[in-house]
CSV table of C-alpha atoms and ligand atoms in Angstrom, one decimal:
chain,number,residue,atom,x,y,z
Q,1,MET,CA,35.3,-20.4,11.4
Q,2,LYS,CA,32.2,-22.4,12.2
Q,3,ILE,CA,28.8,-20.8,12.2
Q,4,LEU,CA,25.7,-22.4,13.7
Q,5,HIS,CA,22.4,-20.9,12.4
Q,6,ILE,CA,19.5,-21.5,14.8
Q,7,SER,CA,16.0,-21.1,13.2
Q,8,ALA,CA,12.4,-22.2,13.4
Q,9,GLU,CA,12.2,-22.5,9.6
Q,10,CYS,CA,14.5,-23.7,6.8
Q,11,TYR,CA,13.7,-24.4,3.2
Q,12,PRO,CA,13.0,-27.1,2.0
Q,13,ILE,CA,12.4,-28.7,5.4
Q,14,ALA,CA,9.8,-26.4,6.8
Q,15,LYS,CA,8.7,-23.1,5.3
Q,16,VAL,CA,6.1,-20.5,6.3
Q,17,GLY,CA,7.7,-17.5,4.7
Q,18,GLY,CA,10.9,-15.7,3.8
Q,19,LEU,CA,12.8,-16.8,6.9
Q,20,ALA,CA,12.9,-20.3,5.6
Q,21,ASP,CA,14.2,-19.2,2.2
Q,22,VAL,CA,17.0,-17.2,3.9
Q,23,VAL,CA,18.1,-19.9,6.3
Q,24,GLY,CA,17.9,-22.5,3.6
Q,25,SER,CA,20.2,-20.6,1.3
Q,26,LEU,CA,22.6,-18.2,3.2
Q,27,PRO,CA,24.5,-21.2,4.8
Q,28,LYS,CA,25.0,-22.8,1.4
Q,29,TYR,CA,26.6,-19.7,0.0
Q,30,GLN,CA,28.7,-19.3,3.2
Q,31,ASN,CA,30.0,-22.8,2.8
Q,32,LYS,CA,30.9,-22.0,-0.8
Q,33,LYS,CA,33.0,-19.2,0.5
Q,34,GLY,CA,35.1,-21.5,2.6
Q,35,ILE,CA,33.6,-21.2,6.1
Q,36,ILE,CA,31.7,-24.0,7.9
Q,37,SER,CA,28.0,-23.0,8.1
Q,38,GLN,CA,25.5,-25.3,9.7
Q,39,VAL,CA,21.8,-25.1,10.6
Q,40,ILE,CA,19.8,-26.4,13.6
Q,41,MET,CA,16.0,-26.3,13.7
Q,42,PRO,CA,13.1,-28.1,15.3
Q,43,PHE,CA,12.1,-31.6,14.0
Q,44,TYR,CA,8.5,-31.2,12.7
Q,45,ASN,CA,6.3,-34.1,11.6
Q,46,ASN,CA,6.0,-33.1,7.9
Q,47,LYS,CA,6.6,-34.4,4.4
Q,48,PHE,CA,10.3,-33.7,4.4
Q,49,THR,CA,11.1,-35.4,7.7
Q,50,SER,CA,9.0,-38.4,6.8
Q,51,SER,CA,10.7,-38.9,3.5
Q,52,HIS,CA,14.4,-38.4,4.6
Q,53,ILE,CA,16.8,-40.3,6.7
Q,54,PHE,CA,18.3,-39.0,9.9
Q,55,ILE,CA,20.9,-40.3,12.3
Q,56,ASP,CA,20.6,-39.7,16.0
Q,57,ILE,CA,23.7,-38.0,17.3
Q,58,CYS,CA,22.6,-37.1,20.8
Q,59,ASP,CA,19.9,-38.5,23.2
Q,60,ALA,CA,19.3,-36.5,26.4
Q,61,ASN,CA,16.8,-34.8,28.7
Q,62,LEU,CA,16.1,-31.1,29.3
Q,63,GLN,CA,14.4,-29.3,32.1
Q,64,LEU,CA,11.7,-26.7,31.3
Q,65,GLY,CA,10.6,-25.3,34.6
Q,66,GLU,CA,9.1,-28.2,36.5
Q,67,GLU,CA,8.8,-30.4,33.4
Q,68,ASN,CA,11.4,-32.8,32.1
Q,69,TYR,CA,11.5,-33.7,28.4
Q,70,SER,CA,13.6,-36.2,26.5
Q,71,TYR,CA,15.0,-35.1,23.2
Q,72,LYS,CA,17.2,-36.2,20.4
Q,73,ILE,CA,19.5,-34.3,18.1
Q,74,LYS,CA,19.2,-35.8,14.6
Q,75,LYS,CA,21.5,-35.2,11.7
Q,76,LEU,CA,20.2,-35.3,8.1
Q,77,LYS,CA,21.8,-38.0,6.0
Q,78,ASN,CA,22.1,-38.5,2.3
Q,79,CYS,CA,20.8,-35.1,1.2
Q,80,ASN,CA,22.8,-32.4,-0.3
Q,81,LEU,CA,21.5,-29.1,0.9
Q,82,GLY,CA,24.8,-27.4,0.7
Q,83,PHE,CA,25.1,-27.3,4.5
Q,84,GLU,CA,24.9,-29.7,7.5
Q,85,LEU,CA,21.5,-29.9,9.0
Q,86,PHE,CA,20.6,-30.8,12.6
Q,87,LEU,CA,17.2,-31.2,14.0
Q,88,VAL,CA,16.0,-31.1,17.6
Q,89,ASP,CA,13.4,-33.8,18.2
Q,90,ILE,CA,11.3,-33.2,21.3
Q,91,PRO,CA,8.4,-35.6,20.6
Q,92,GLU,CA,6.2,-34.2,23.4
Q,93,LEU,CA,6.5,-30.6,22.2
Q,94,LEU,CA,7.8,-30.2,18.7
Q,95,PHE,CA,6.9,-33.3,16.8
Q,96,LYS,CA,3.9,-31.6,15.2
Q,97,GLU,CA,3.0,-31.0,11.6
Q,98,TYR,CA,2.8,-27.2,11.9
Q,99,VAL,CA,5.6,-24.7,12.6
Q,100,TYR,CA,3.8,-22.2,14.7
Q,101,THR,CA,0.9,-22.6,17.1
Q,102,TYR,CA,-0.5,-21.4,20.5
Q,103,ASP,CA,2.1,-22.9,22.9
Q,104,ASP,CA,5.1,-21.5,21.1
Q,105,THR,CA,6.7,-20.1,24.3
Q,106,GLU,CA,7.2,-23.6,25.7
Q,107,ARG,CA,8.0,-25.3,22.4
Q,108,PHE,CA,10.7,-22.8,21.2
Q,109,LEU,CA,12.1,-22.3,24.7
Q,110,ALA,CA,12.6,-26.1,25.0
Q,111,PHE,CA,14.1,-26.0,21.5
Q,112,GLN,CA,16.6,-23.3,22.4
Q,113,ILE,CA,17.6,-25.1,25.7
Q,114,ALA,CA,18.1,-28.3,23.8
Q,115,VAL,CA,20.4,-26.5,21.3
Q,116,LEU,CA,22.5,-25.0,24.0
Q,117,ASN,CA,22.7,-28.2,26.0
Q,118,TRP,CA,24.0,-29.9,22.8
Q,119,ILE,CA,26.5,-27.1,22.1
Q,120,LEU,CA,27.9,-27.7,25.6
Q,121,THR,CA,28.7,-31.3,24.7
Q,122,LEU,CA,30.5,-30.4,21.5
Q,123,GLN,CA,34.3,-30.7,21.3
Q,124,ASN,CA,34.4,-28.4,18.3
Q,125,LYS,CA,32.0,-25.6,19.3
Q,126,PRO,CA,30.7,-23.0,16.9
Q,127,THR,CA,32.7,-19.8,16.6
Q,128,ILE,CA,29.5,-17.9,16.0
Q,129,VAL,CA,25.9,-18.7,17.0
Q,130,HIS,CA,23.6,-16.9,14.5
Q,131,CYS,CA,20.0,-16.6,15.7
Q,132,HIS,CA,17.0,-15.8,13.5
Q,133,ASP,CA,14.0,-13.9,14.8
Q,134,HIS,CA,12.3,-14.2,18.2
Q,135,HIS,CA,11.9,-18.0,18.3
Q,136,THR,CA,15.6,-18.2,18.9
Q,137,GLY,CA,15.9,-14.8,20.7
Q,138,LEU,CA,16.6,-16.1,24.2
Q,139,VAL,CA,19.8,-17.9,23.1
Q,140,PRO,CA,22.0,-14.8,23.4
Q,141,PHE,CA,20.5,-14.1,26.8
Q,142,MET,CA,21.0,-17.7,28.1
Q,143,MET,CA,24.5,-17.8,26.7
Q,144,THR,CA,25.6,-14.7,28.6
Q,145,GLN,CA,23.4,-15.0,31.7
Q,146,CYS,CA,22.5,-18.6,32.6
Q,147,PHE,CA,24.9,-20.3,35.0
Q,148,LYS,CA,24.5,-23.5,33.2
Q,149,TYR,CA,25.9,-22.1,29.9
Q,150,ASP,CA,28.8,-20.2,31.5
Q,151,ARG,CA,31.2,-22.0,29.2
Q,152,LEU,CA,29.4,-20.6,26.1
Q,153,LYS,CA,29.9,-16.9,27.2
Q,154,MET,CA,32.8,-16.4,24.8
Q,155,ILE,CA,31.0,-17.5,21.7
Q,156,SER,CA,29.9,-14.5,19.7
Q,157,THR,CA,26.2,-14.2,18.8
Q,158,VAL,CA,24.5,-12.5,15.9
Q,159,LEU,CA,20.7,-11.9,15.7
Q,160,THR,CA,19.0,-11.4,12.4
Q,161,ILE,CA,15.7,-9.6,12.6
Q,162,HIS,CA,13.6,-10.9,9.7
Q,163,ASN,CA,10.4,-9.3,11.1
Q,164,ALA,CA,10.2,-7.1,14.2
Q,165,GLN,CA,6.4,-7.2,14.3
Q,166,TYR,CA,6.5,-10.5,16.1
Q,167,GLN,CA,8.5,-10.6,19.3
Q,168,GLY,CA,7.5,-13.7,21.2
Q,169,TRP,CA,6.2,-11.9,24.3
Q,170,PHE,CA,5.3,-13.9,27.4
Q,171,SER,CA,4.5,-13.1,31.0
Q,172,HIS,CA,7.1,-12.9,33.8
Q,173,GLU,CA,5.1,-15.6,35.5
Q,174,LYS,CA,6.8,-18.0,33.1
Q,175,VAL,CA,10.4,-16.8,34.0
Q,176,ASN,CA,11.1,-20.1,35.8
Q,177,LEU,CA,11.0,-21.8,32.4
Q,178,ILE,CA,14.4,-20.2,31.7
Q,179,PRO,CA,17.4,-22.0,33.3
Q,180,ALA,CA,18.7,-20.3,36.5
Q,181,PHE,CA,20.5,-16.9,36.0
Q,182,ASN,CA,21.5,-14.0,38.2
Q,183,PHE,CA,18.1,-12.4,38.9
Q,184,ASN,CA,19.6,-9.0,39.2
Q,185,ASN,CA,19.8,-9.1,35.4
Q,186,VAL,CA,16.1,-10.0,34.8
Q,187,GLY,CA,15.7,-6.5,33.2
Q,188,LEU,CA,17.6,-7.9,30.1
Q,189,LEU,CA,14.6,-10.1,29.4
Q,190,ASP,CA,12.0,-7.4,29.9
Q,191,TRP,CA,10.4,-4.9,27.6
Q,192,ASP,CA,7.3,-3.0,28.7
Q,193,GLY,CA,6.5,-5.4,31.5
Q,194,ASN,CA,6.7,-8.6,29.6
Q,195,ILE,CA,9.5,-11.0,28.8
Q,196,ASN,CA,10.3,-10.1,25.2
Q,197,PRO,CA,12.6,-12.6,23.5
Q,198,LEU,CA,13.3,-10.3,20.5
Q,199,ALA,CA,14.1,-7.3,22.8
Q,200,ALA,CA,16.3,-9.6,25.0
Q,201,SER,CA,18.2,-10.7,21.9
Q,202,ILE,CA,18.7,-7.1,20.7
Q,203,LYS,CA,20.2,-6.4,24.1
Q,204,CYS,CA,22.3,-9.5,24.5
Q,205,ALA,CA,23.5,-10.4,21.0
Q,206,TRP,CA,26.9,-9.2,20.0
Q,207,ARG,CA,25.6,-7.9,16.6
Q,208,VAL,CA,22.1,-7.3,15.3
Q,209,THR,CA,21.3,-7.4,11.6
Q,210,THR,CA,18.1,-6.7,9.7
Q,211,VAL,CA,17.3,-8.0,6.2
Q,212,SER,CA,17.6,-4.7,4.4
Q,213,PRO,CA,19.3,-1.4,5.1
Q,214,SER,CA,16.1,0.6,4.7
Q,215,TYR,CA,14.3,-1.6,7.2
Q,216,MET,CA,17.0,-0.9,9.7
Q,217,ASN,CA,16.5,2.8,9.3
Q,218,GLU,CA,12.7,2.4,9.5
Q,219,LEU,CA,12.9,0.4,12.7
Q,220,ILE,CA,14.1,3.4,14.7
Q,221,TYR,CA,10.7,5.0,13.9
Q,222,SER,CA,8.5,2.0,13.7
Q,223,ALA,CA,9.3,-1.3,15.4
Q,224,ASN,CA,6.2,-2.4,17.2
Q,225,GLY,CA,7.3,-0.8,20.4
Q,226,LEU,CA,11.1,-1.5,20.2
Q,227,GLU,CA,12.0,1.8,18.5
Q,228,THR,CA,13.9,3.3,21.5
Q,229,LEU,CA,15.7,0.1,22.1
Q,230,LEU,CA,16.9,-0.1,18.5
Q,231,GLU,CA,17.9,3.5,18.6
Q,232,HIS,CA,19.9,2.8,21.8
Q,233,GLU,CA,21.6,-0.2,20.3
Q,234,ALA,CA,22.1,1.4,16.9
Q,235,THR,CA,25.9,1.1,16.9
Q,236,LYS,CA,25.7,-2.7,16.9
Q,237,CYS,CA,23.0,-2.9,14.3
Q,238,VAL,CA,23.4,-3.1,10.5
Q,239,GLY,CA,21.1,-3.8,7.5
Q,240,VAL,CA,22.3,-6.6,5.1
Q,241,LEU,CA,20.1,-7.1,2.1
Q,242,ASN,CA,18.8,-10.7,1.6
Q,243,GLY,CA,19.9,-12.6,-1.4
Q,244,ILE,CA,18.1,-15.3,-3.3
Q,245,ASP,CA,19.1,-18.9,-3.9
Q,246,THR,CA,19.7,-18.8,-7.7
Q,247,GLU,CA,20.0,-22.6,-7.7
Q,248,VAL,CA,16.4,-22.9,-6.6
Q,249,TRP,CA,15.1,-19.7,-8.2
Q,250,ASN,CA,16.3,-20.1,-11.8
Q,251,ALA,CA,13.8,-20.1,-14.6
Q,252,GLU,CA,16.3,-22.1,-16.8
Q,253,THR,CA,16.3,-25.0,-14.4
Q,254,ASP,CA,13.2,-24.7,-12.2
Q,255,SER,CA,11.6,-28.1,-12.4
Q,256,TYR,CA,8.2,-26.7,-11.1
Q,257,LEU,CA,7.8,-24.7,-14.3
Q,258,ILE,CA,5.6,-25.7,-17.2
Q,259,LYS,CA,8.3,-24.4,-19.5
Q,260,GLN,CA,11.8,-23.3,-18.5
Q,261,TYR,CA,13.3,-20.3,-20.1
Q,262,LYS,CA,16.2,-17.9,-20.1
Q,263,ILE,CA,16.5,-14.3,-20.8
Q,264,THR,CA,16.6,-14.8,-24.6
Q,265,SER,CA,13.6,-17.1,-24.6
Q,266,VAL,CA,11.6,-15.2,-21.9
Q,267,GLN,CA,8.7,-14.2,-24.2
Q,268,SER,CA,7.9,-17.8,-25.3
Q,269,GLY,CA,8.8,-19.3,-21.9
Q,270,LYS,CA,6.5,-17.0,-19.9
Q,271,LYS,CA,3.7,-17.4,-22.4
Q,272,LYS,CA,3.5,-21.1,-21.8
Q,273,ASN,CA,3.5,-20.7,-18.0
Q,274,LYS,CA,0.8,-18.0,-18.4
Q,275,GLN,CA,-1.3,-20.1,-20.6
Q,276,TYR,CA,-1.2,-22.9,-18.1
Q,277,LEU,CA,-2.2,-20.6,-15.2
Q,278,CYS,CA,-5.0,-19.1,-17.3
Q,279,GLU,CA,-6.3,-22.5,-18.2
Q,280,GLN,CA,-6.2,-23.8,-14.7
Q,281,PHE,CA,-7.8,-20.7,-13.2
Q,282,LYS,CA,-10.0,-19.8,-16.1
Q,283,LEU,CA,-8.5,-16.4,-16.8
Q,284,ASP,CA,-8.1,-14.4,-20.0
Q,285,ALA,CA,-4.6,-14.9,-21.2
Q,286,THR,CA,-4.7,-12.0,-23.6
Q,287,LYS,CA,-4.8,-9.5,-20.8
Q,288,PRO,CA,-1.9,-8.6,-18.5
Q,289,LEU,CA,-1.8,-11.0,-15.6
Q,290,PHE,CA,-1.3,-9.5,-12.2
Q,291,ILE,CA,-0.5,-11.8,-9.2
Q,292,PHE,CA,-0.2,-11.5,-5.5
Q,293,ILE,CA,1.5,-14.2,-3.4
Q,294,GLY,CA,1.8,-14.0,0.3
Q,295,ARG,CA,0.4,-14.0,3.8
Q,296,LEU,CA,-3.0,-12.3,3.9
Q,297,VAL,CA,-2.2,-9.9,6.7
Q,298,GLY,CA,-2.2,-6.2,7.4
Q,299,GLU,CA,1.6,-6.0,6.9
Q,300,LYS,CA,1.2,-7.1,3.3
Q,301,GLY,CA,-1.7,-4.7,2.7
Q,302,ALA,CA,-3.9,-7.7,2.0
Q,303,ASP,CA,-7.0,-6.1,3.7
Q,304,LEU,CA,-7.1,-3.5,0.8
Q,305,LEU,CA,-6.9,-6.1,-1.9
Q,306,PRO,CA,-10.6,-6.9,-2.2
Q,307,GLU,CA,-11.4,-3.2,-2.8
Q,308,VAL,CA,-8.4,-2.7,-5.1
Q,309,PHE,CA,-9.4,-5.7,-7.2
Q,310,ASN,CA,-13.1,-4.7,-7.2
Q,311,LYS,CA,-12.1,-1.3,-8.6
Q,312,THR,CA,-9.5,-2.3,-11.1
Q,313,LEU,CA,-11.6,-5.2,-12.5
Q,314,LEU,CA,-14.3,-2.8,-13.5
Q,315,ASN,CA,-12.1,-1.7,-16.3
Q,316,ASN,CA,-12.1,-5.2,-17.6
Q,317,ASN,CA,-8.5,-4.9,-18.9
Q,318,ILE,CA,-6.5,-7.2,-16.6
Q,319,SER,CA,-6.5,-10.7,-15.2
Q,320,ILE,CA,-5.6,-11.3,-11.5
Q,321,LEU,CA,-4.5,-14.4,-9.7
Q,322,LEU,CA,-3.9,-14.5,-6.0
Q,323,LEU,CA,-2.2,-17.2,-3.9
Q,324,GLY,CA,-2.2,-16.8,-0.1
Q,325,SER,CA,-3.7,-17.5,3.3
Q,326,GLY,CA,-4.1,-15.7,6.5
Q,327,ASN,CA,-6.9,-13.4,7.9
Q,328,GLU,CA,-10.1,-15.4,7.5
Q,329,THR,CA,-12.3,-12.4,6.6
Q,330,VAL,CA,-9.9,-11.3,3.9
Q,331,GLU,CA,-9.7,-14.9,2.6
Q,332,GLN,CA,-13.5,-15.0,2.4
Q,333,GLU,CA,-13.7,-11.7,0.7
Q,334,LEU,CA,-11.1,-12.7,-1.9
Q,335,GLN,CA,-12.8,-16.0,-2.5
Q,336,ASP,CA,-16.2,-14.2,-3.0
Q,337,LEU,CA,-14.6,-12.0,-5.7
Q,338,SER,CA,-14.1,-15.0,-7.9
Q,339,THR,CA,-17.8,-15.6,-8.3
Q,340,LYS,CA,-18.4,-12.0,-9.3
Q,341,ASN,CA,-15.4,-11.8,-11.7
Q,342,LYS,CA,-15.3,-15.1,-13.4
Q,343,GLY,CA,-12.8,-15.1,-16.2
Q,344,ASN,CA,-10.8,-12.1,-14.9
Q,345,TYR,CA,-10.0,-13.0,-11.3
Q,346,ASN,CA,-9.3,-16.1,-9.3
Q,347,SER,CA,-7.6,-17.2,-6.1
Q,348,TYR,CA,-6.0,-20.2,-4.4
Q,349,ILE,CA,-6.4,-19.8,-0.7
Q,350,GLY,CA,-3.6,-21.9,0.9
Q,351,TYR,CA,0.1,-22.6,0.6
Q,352,ASN,CA,1.5,-24.1,-2.6
Q,353,GLU,CA,5.2,-23.9,-3.4
Q,354,LYS,CA,4.9,-25.3,-7.0
Q,355,LEU,CA,2.1,-22.9,-7.9
Q,356,ALA,CA,4.1,-20.0,-6.5
Q,357,HIS,CA,7.0,-20.8,-8.9
Q,358,ILE,CA,4.7,-21.1,-11.9
Q,359,MET,CA,3.0,-17.8,-11.0
Q,360,TYR,CA,6.3,-15.9,-10.8
Q,361,ALA,CA,7.1,-17.4,-14.2
Q,362,GLY,CA,3.7,-16.9,-15.9
Q,363,ALA,CA,2.7,-13.5,-14.6
Q,364,ASP,CA,3.3,-10.1,-16.2
Q,365,PHE,CA,3.2,-8.1,-12.9
Q,366,LEU,CA,3.5,-8.9,-9.2
Q,367,LEU,CA,1.6,-6.8,-6.6
Q,368,MET,CA,3.2,-6.0,-3.2
Q,369,PRO,CA,1.3,-3.1,-1.5
Q,370,SER,CA,3.1,-3.8,1.8
Q,371,ARG,CA,2.7,-1.7,4.9
Q,372,VAL,CA,5.8,-3.3,6.3
Q,373,GLU,CA,8.4,-5.2,4.2
Q,374,PRO,CA,11.7,-6.1,6.0
Q,375,CYS,CA,13.2,-7.3,2.8
Q,376,GLY,CA,10.7,-9.1,0.7
Q,377,LEU,CA,11.8,-11.9,-1.5
Q,378,ASN,CA,8.8,-12.1,-3.8
Q,379,GLN,CA,9.9,-9.0,-5.8
Q,380,LEU,CA,13.4,-10.5,-6.2
Q,381,TYR,CA,11.9,-13.8,-7.5
Q,382,ALA,CA,9.6,-11.9,-9.8
Q,383,LEU,CA,12.5,-9.8,-11.2
Q,384,LYS,CA,14.5,-13.0,-11.8
Q,385,TYR,CA,11.6,-14.6,-13.6
Q,386,GLY,CA,10.8,-11.5,-15.8
Q,387,THR,CA,7.7,-10.4,-13.9
Q,388,ILE,CA,7.6,-6.6,-13.2
Q,389,PRO,CA,7.0,-5.7,-9.6
Q,390,VAL,CA,4.4,-3.1,-8.6
Q,391,VAL,CA,5.4,-2.3,-5.0
Q,392,ARG,CA,5.0,0.2,-2.2
Q,393,SER,CA,8.2,2.1,-1.4
Q,394,ILE,CA,9.1,0.6,2.0
Q,395,GLY,CA,11.9,-1.5,3.6
Q,396,GLY,CA,13.6,-3.9,1.2
Q,397,LEU,CA,11.2,-3.0,-1.6
Q,398,LYS,CA,12.7,0.5,-1.5
Q,399,ASP,CA,16.2,-1.0,-1.7
Q,400,THR,CA,15.5,-3.3,-4.6
Q,401,VAL,CA,12.9,-1.7,-6.9
Q,402,ILE,CA,13.6,1.5,-8.9
Q,403,ASP,CA,10.5,3.1,-10.5
Q,404,ILE,CA,10.3,3.1,-14.3
Q,405,SER,CA,10.2,6.9,-14.3
Q,406,LYS,CA,13.9,6.9,-13.1
Q,407,THR,CA,17.1,5.8,-14.9
Q,408,GLY,CA,17.5,2.1,-14.7
Q,409,GLY,CA,13.9,1.6,-13.6
Q,410,ILE,CA,12.7,-2.0,-13.2
Q,411,GLY,CA,9.3,-1.7,-11.5
Q,412,ILE,CA,6.4,0.5,-10.6
Q,413,VAL,CA,6.6,2.1,-7.2
Q,414,HIS,CA,3.8,3.9,-5.1
Q,415,GLU,CA,4.3,5.8,-1.9
Q,416,GLU,CA,1.3,5.0,0.2
Q,417,VAL,CA,-0.8,2.0,1.1
Q,418,LYS,CA,-4.1,3.4,-0.1
Q,419,VAL,CA,-6.5,1.9,-2.5
Q,420,GLU,CA,-6.1,4.9,-4.8
Q,421,ASP,CA,-2.3,4.7,-4.9
Q,422,ILE,CA,-2.4,1.0,-5.6
Q,423,THR,CA,-5.0,1.3,-8.4
Q,424,ASN,CA,-3.0,4.1,-9.9
Q,425,ALA,CA,0.1,1.9,-9.9
Q,426,ILE,CA,-1.9,-0.8,-11.6
Q,427,ASP,CA,-3.1,1.7,-14.2
Q,428,ARG,CA,0.5,2.7,-14.9
Q,429,ALA,CA,1.4,-1.0,-15.3
Q,430,VAL,CA,-1.4,-1.5,-17.8
Q,431,GLU,CA,-0.2,1.5,-19.8
Q,432,LEU,CA,3.3,0.1,-19.8
Q,433,TYR,CA,2.0,-3.3,-21.0
Q,434,LYS,CA,0.5,-1.6,-24.0
Q,435,LYS,CA,4.0,-0.3,-25.0
Q,436,GLN,CA,5.5,-3.7,-25.5
Q,437,PRO,CA,9.0,-2.7,-26.6
Q,438,GLU,CA,9.4,-0.6,-23.4
Q,439,TYR,CA,7.8,-3.3,-21.3
Q,440,LYS,CA,10.2,-5.9,-22.7
Q,441,GLU,CA,13.2,-3.6,-22.1
Q,442,ILE,CA,12.3,-3.0,-18.5
Q,443,ARG,CA,11.6,-6.8,-18.0
Q,444,LYS,CA,15.0,-7.6,-19.4
Q,445,ARG,CA,16.7,-5.1,-17.1
Q,446,GLY,CA,15.0,-6.6,-14.1
Q,447,MET,CA,16.1,-10.1,-15.1
Q,448,GLN,CA,19.7,-8.9,-15.4
Q,449,LYS,CA,19.8,-7.7,-11.8
Q,450,ASN,CA,22.0,-9.9,-9.6
Q,451,HIS,CA,20.4,-10.6,-6.3
Q,452,SER,CA,22.2,-13.8,-5.6
Q,453,TRP,CA,23.6,-14.4,-2.1
Q,454,GLU,CA,27.2,-14.0,-3.4
Q,455,VAL,CA,27.5,-10.4,-2.2
Q,456,SER,CA,25.4,-10.5,1.1
Q,457,ALA,CA,27.0,-13.8,2.2
Q,458,THR,CA,30.3,-12.0,2.2
Q,459,SER,CA,28.8,-9.1,4.2
Q,460,TYR,CA,27.8,-11.6,6.9
Q,461,ILE,CA,31.2,-13.2,6.9
Q,462,ASN,CA,32.8,-9.8,7.4
Q,463,ILE,CA,30.5,-9.2,10.4
Q,464,TYR,CA,31.5,-12.6,11.9
Q,465,LYS,CA,35.2,-11.7,11.3
Q,466,SER,CA,34.7,-8.4,13.1
Q,467,LEU,CA,33.4,-10.3,16.1
Q,468,LYS,CA,36.1,-13.0,16.5
Q,469,ALA,CA,37.7,-12.7,19.9
W,22,ADP,P1,7.3,-13.0,4.5
W,22,ADP,O1,7.1,-11.7,5.2
W,22,ADP,O2,6.0,-13.8,4.4
W,22,ADP,O3,8.4,-13.8,5.0
W,22,ADP,P2,8.9,-12.7,2.1
W,22,ADP,O4,8.6,-12.0,0.8
W,22,ADP,O5,10.1,-12.5,2.8
W,22,ADP,O6,7.6,-12.6,3.0
W,22,ADP,O7,8.9,-14.3,1.7
W,22,ADP,C1,7.7,-15.0,1.3
W,22,ADP,C2,8.1,-16.3,0.8
W,22,ADP,O8,7.0,-17.2,1.0
W,22,ADP,C3,8.3,-16.4,-0.7
W,22,ADP,O9,9.2,-17.5,-1.0
W,22,ADP,C4,6.9,-16.6,-1.2
W,22,ADP,O10,7.0,-17.2,-2.6
W,22,ADP,C5,6.4,-17.6,-0.2
W,22,ADP,N1,5.0,-17.7,0.0
W,22,ADP,C6,4.2,-16.8,0.7
W,22,ADP,N2,2.9,-17.2,0.7
W,22,ADP,C7,2.9,-18.4,-0.1
W,22,ADP,C8,1.9,-19.3,-0.5
W,22,ADP,N3,0.6,-19.1,-0.1
W,22,ADP,N4,2.2,-20.3,-1.2
W,22,ADP,C9,3.5,-20.5,-1.6
W,22,ADP,N5,4.5,-19.7,-1.3
W,22,ADP,C10,4.2,-18.7,-0.5
């Protein structure tokens, strides 16, 4: 069985969020289980691509509406990611330093067309094409509807929805960008009067997965307009919980850390990382350290953080460190807080992979007051690194964090995304921190949880097997 994952992101090549972590690790675990699992993604102009060697394996042209673009398929050489990696290099469209921008319709459509053109030329075609999110959502439509790709019709397709909030909508005026198809079937592209790549993919893919079982259930009620479609297609949909790459996320071997540690040395190991963070960010290391890492958007509850922090910092009993970027107003508010709360609060506005690792290691608690959380990886990294998650009960957070009031509890869970609920949860965390033996016991239990891909990689393989013609 040969699987081709198609994605806009893949760690460590290009990462914006959890999508990259999943596509950079799931194929590795699938290969370990004896199937061939490869990844194809756009070639961006970034640190990874400029410091690695690629070989050109295909040089061709593609048609995007009236425009013709030359492109190359490059294969990564001399780098052991645990899977074969191919990159689509369309210099005029994709060779940029960022992953997402304003002309994504054209960029990702050209990417998808290039991928399908290339598959057409392959002797040994994939058994399964596995698409991730809306950037690759037109692939299942094109494979089943476009005359040009008629020979790919029998290849099974799987769509994984990492986030249904973003759907890649564009106007029907741009329909000519899609290679010719039977226009009677244009309805497959449409949702609410627009071309909707995520909806098209839900309609045309052979199977649809989401990144946690709870998120799958929630989508029937809240999917940014796609609720009835998901309800209608429910029989081909299933939630598979994301795993984590325990080769990358392992406090014993993590080279980003100030001090590596294992479960038996967690106390001293975390202390060194916390000291470093507190020195760097001028925080009080004697207080419990709360962190937030993530996109500063409504989905993550980031708009409430300034008020939450303002309120909790009044008690003068915690330190807070935030890492993230997103909404500019929220960014500004969070930065302004540092001046008012010197010594107790600080932030790093931006993206910083190394700092994120040290924060998971050095913190005592991780905050995730998400409105929407398809799976959430932060809480899984936190658990692995002995940082207790304080989360809202939603999506993947619901599936992975049990409240400490229950048997086997490993975190603090609140029901609503309201300032009061979040501050109450923080107060509970502070109380727990005071009871060190209990705190340590809960921390240990969390570290012992196995969220490696081992189990979920098998679930995906079972899905592929069920689709084989
Ligand atoms: P998302 O909805 O953003 O994909 P996930 O929890 O699934 O959320 O994954 C987020 C991933 O991105 C994690 O690996 C997290 O550590 C990382 N991340 C998010 N924001 C930042 C940042 N500003 N700097 C470094 N890493 C970040």
